[in-house]
mmCIF file of C-alpha atoms in Angstrom:
data_model
loop_
_atom_site.group_PDB
_atom_site.id
_atom_site.type_symbol
_atom_site.label_atom_id
_atom_site.label_comp_id
_atom_site.label_asym_id
_atom_site.label_seq_id
_atom_site.Cartn_x
_atom_site.Cartn_y
_atom_site.Cartn_z
ATOM 1 C CA MET A 1 0.000 0.000 0.000
ATOM 2 C CA TYR A 2 2.741 2.442 0.924
ATOM 3 C CA PHE A 3 4.438 1.729 -2.392
ATOM 4 C CA ILE A 4 1.395 3.032 -4.289
ATOM 5 C CA ILE A 5 1.312 6.177 -2.133
ATOM 6 C CA PHE A 6 4.995 6.839 -2.801
ATOM 7 C CA LEU A 7 4.441 6.187 -6.493
ATOM 8 C CA LEU A 8 1.685 8.804 -6.613
ATOM 9 C CA ILE A 9 3.830 11.296 -4.695
ATOM 10 C CA GLY A 10 6.678 10.621 -7.121
ATOM 11 C CA LEU A 11 4.446 11.224 -10.136
ATOM 12 C CA VAL A 12 3.217 14.518 -8.676
ATOM 13 C CA LEU A 13 6.823 15.554 -8.013
ATOM 14 C CA CYS A 14 7.746 14.710 -11.610
ATOM 15 C CA TYR A 15 5.111 17.084 -12.965
ATOM 16 C CA LEU A 16 5.398 19.974 -10.492
ATOM 17 C CA ILE A 17 9.124 20.270 -9.796
ATOM 18 C CA PRO A 18 11.802 20.594 -12.509
ATOM 19 C CA PHE A 19 14.036 18.051 -10.758
ATOM 20 C CA GLY A 20 11.092 15.827 -9.837
ATOM 21 C CA PRO A 21 12.293 12.718 -11.702
ATOM 22 C CA ILE A 22 15.602 12.843 -9.808
ATOM 23 C CA ILE A 23 13.795 13.135 -6.477
ATOM 24 C CA ALA A 24 11.378 10.352 -7.451
ATOM 25 C CA GLY A 25 14.325 8.153 -8.478
ATOM 26 C CA GLY A 26 15.974 8.826 -5.125
ATOM 27 C CA ILE A 27 12.789 7.825 -3.306
ATOM 28 C CA VAL A 28 12.535 4.593 -5.288
ATOM 29 C CA PHE A 29 16.205 3.845 -4.655
ATOM 30 C CA ALA A 30 15.759 4.429 -0.912
ATOM 31 C CA LEU A 31 12.718 2.122 -0.849
ATOM 32 C CA VAL A 32 14.605 -0.643 -2.648
ATOM 33 C CA ILE A 33 17.581 -0.347 -0.274
ATOM 34 C CA ASP A 34 15.284 -0.398 2.774
ATOM 35 C CA HIS A 35 13.483 -3.486 1.468
ATOM 36 C CA TYR A 36 16.805 -5.246 0.835
ATOM 37 C CA ARG A 37 18.029 -4.386 4.343
ATOM 38 C CA GLN A 38 14.828 -5.736 5.924
ATOM 39 C CA THR A 39 15.083 -8.911 3.843
ATOM 40 C CA MET A 40 18.677 -9.499 4.952
ATOM 41 C CA HIS A 41 17.708 -9.078 8.618
ATOM 42 C CA MET A 42 14.833 -11.531 8.201
ATOM 43 C CA ARG A 43 17.147 -14.014 6.478
ATOM 44 C CA GLU A 44 19.641 -13.804 9.361
ATOM 45 C CA ASP A 45 16.844 -14.264 11.901
ATOM 46 C CA ILE A 46 15.572 -17.338 10.050
ATOM 47 C CA ARG A 47 19.104 -18.806 9.976
ATOM 48 C CA ASP A 48 19.477 -18.188 13.723
ATOM 49 C CA ILE A 49 16.170 -19.920 14.413
ATOM 50 C CA LYS A 50 17.015 -22.874 12.171
ATOM 51 C CA ASN A 51 20.388 -23.259 13.888
ATOM 52 C CA HIS A 52 18.822 -23.045 17.353
ATOM 53 C CA LEU A 53 16.242 -25.687 16.474
ATOM 54 C CA GLY A 54 18.806 -27.920 14.760
ATOM 55 C CA LEU A 55 17.056 -27.892 11.394
ATOM 56 C CA MET A 56 20.162 -27.162 9.302
ATOM 57 C CA ASN A 57 21.935 -29.815 7.295
ATOM 58 C CA THR A 58 25.708 -30.142 7.688
ATOM 59 C CA GLY A 59 26.575 -27.796 4.805
ATOM 60 C CA GLU A 60 24.272 -25.067 6.060
ATOM 61 C CA ALA A 61 25.551 -25.486 9.615
ATOM 62 C CA LYS A 62 29.190 -25.130 8.507
ATOM 63 C CA GLU A 63 28.370 -22.047 6.445
ATOM 64 C CA TYR A 64 26.432 -20.559 9.372
ATOM 65 C CA GLU A 65 29.336 -21.124 11.773
ATOM 66 C CA MET A 66 31.818 -19.605 9.314
ATOM 67 C CA ASP A 67 29.611 -16.531 8.860
ATOM 68 C CA LYS A 68 29.196 -16.232 12.625
ATOM 69 C CA GLN A 69 32.967 -16.394 13.185
ATOM 70 C CA PHE A 70 33.519 -13.832 10.431
ATOM 71 C CA LYS A 71 31.054 -11.434 12.063
ATOM 72 C CA ASP A 72 32.623 -12.007 15.481
ATOM 73 C CA VAL A 73 36.036 -11.032 14.086
ATOM 74 C CA ASP A 74 34.571 -7.736 12.867
ATOM 75 C CA ARG A 75 33.454 -6.921 16.420
ATOM 76 C CA LEU A 76 36.838 -7.525 18.089
ATOM 77 C CA SER A 77 38.823 -4.689 19.598
ATOM 78 C CA SER A 78 42.309 -3.863 18.366
ATOM 79 C CA GLU A 79 43.931 -5.464 21.430
ATOM 80 C CA GLU A 80 42.090 -8.728 20.839
ATOM 81 C CA MET A 81 43.073 -8.633 17.168
ATOM 82 C CA ASP A 82 46.746 -8.139 18.159
ATOM 83 C CA ILE A 83 46.587 -11.178 20.463
ATOM 84 C CA ILE A 84 45.026 -13.319 17.732
ATOM 85 C CA ASN A 85 47.597 -12.120 15.184
ATOM 86 C CA ARG A 86 50.465 -13.018 17.533
ATOM 87 C CA ARG A 87 49.043 -16.518 18.028
ATOM 88 C CA ILE A 88 48.701 -16.993 14.277
ATOM 89 C CA GLU A 89 52.252 -15.765 13.682
ATOM 90 C CA ALA A 90 53.575 -18.153 16.360
ATOM 91 C CA GLU A 91 51.742 -21.073 14.738
ATOM 92 C CA LEU A 92 53.074 -20.124 11.303
ATOM 93 C CA GLU A 93 56.633 -19.901 12.630
ATOM 94 C CA LYS A 94 56.223 -23.317 14.255
ATOM 95 C CA ASP A 95 54.951 -24.777 10.990
ATOM 96 C CA SER A 96 57.782 -23.246 8.988
ATOM 97 C CA LYS A 97 60.359 -24.637 11.434
ATOM 98 C CA ASN A 98 58.747 -28.079 11.209
ATOM 99 C CA ASN A 99 58.785 -27.944 7.414
ATOM 100 C CA LYS A 100 62.486 -26.994 7.321
ATOM 101 C CA SER A 101 63.502 -29.843 9.637
#
């Protein structure tokens, strides 16, 4: 319903204001972006529910865990990232020493 209202407002803007089509295009673009954002949030909520209920197959569960870890890394502070980087560097040095021996 709101889409029809915005469409009518956009048409009126196109006829009354010289830059009306640009404004109407901006409104349509904003509506599409908002719809996409809402859809992504709903998709994440559905994945969380499926994981909680145990309804995911093994491939979906692995992908969900990887996405969750990726998002958790984005939320880490710089100190935590430094600690993780040091651990990774230590493991890589250990592996390189083992490969040389």
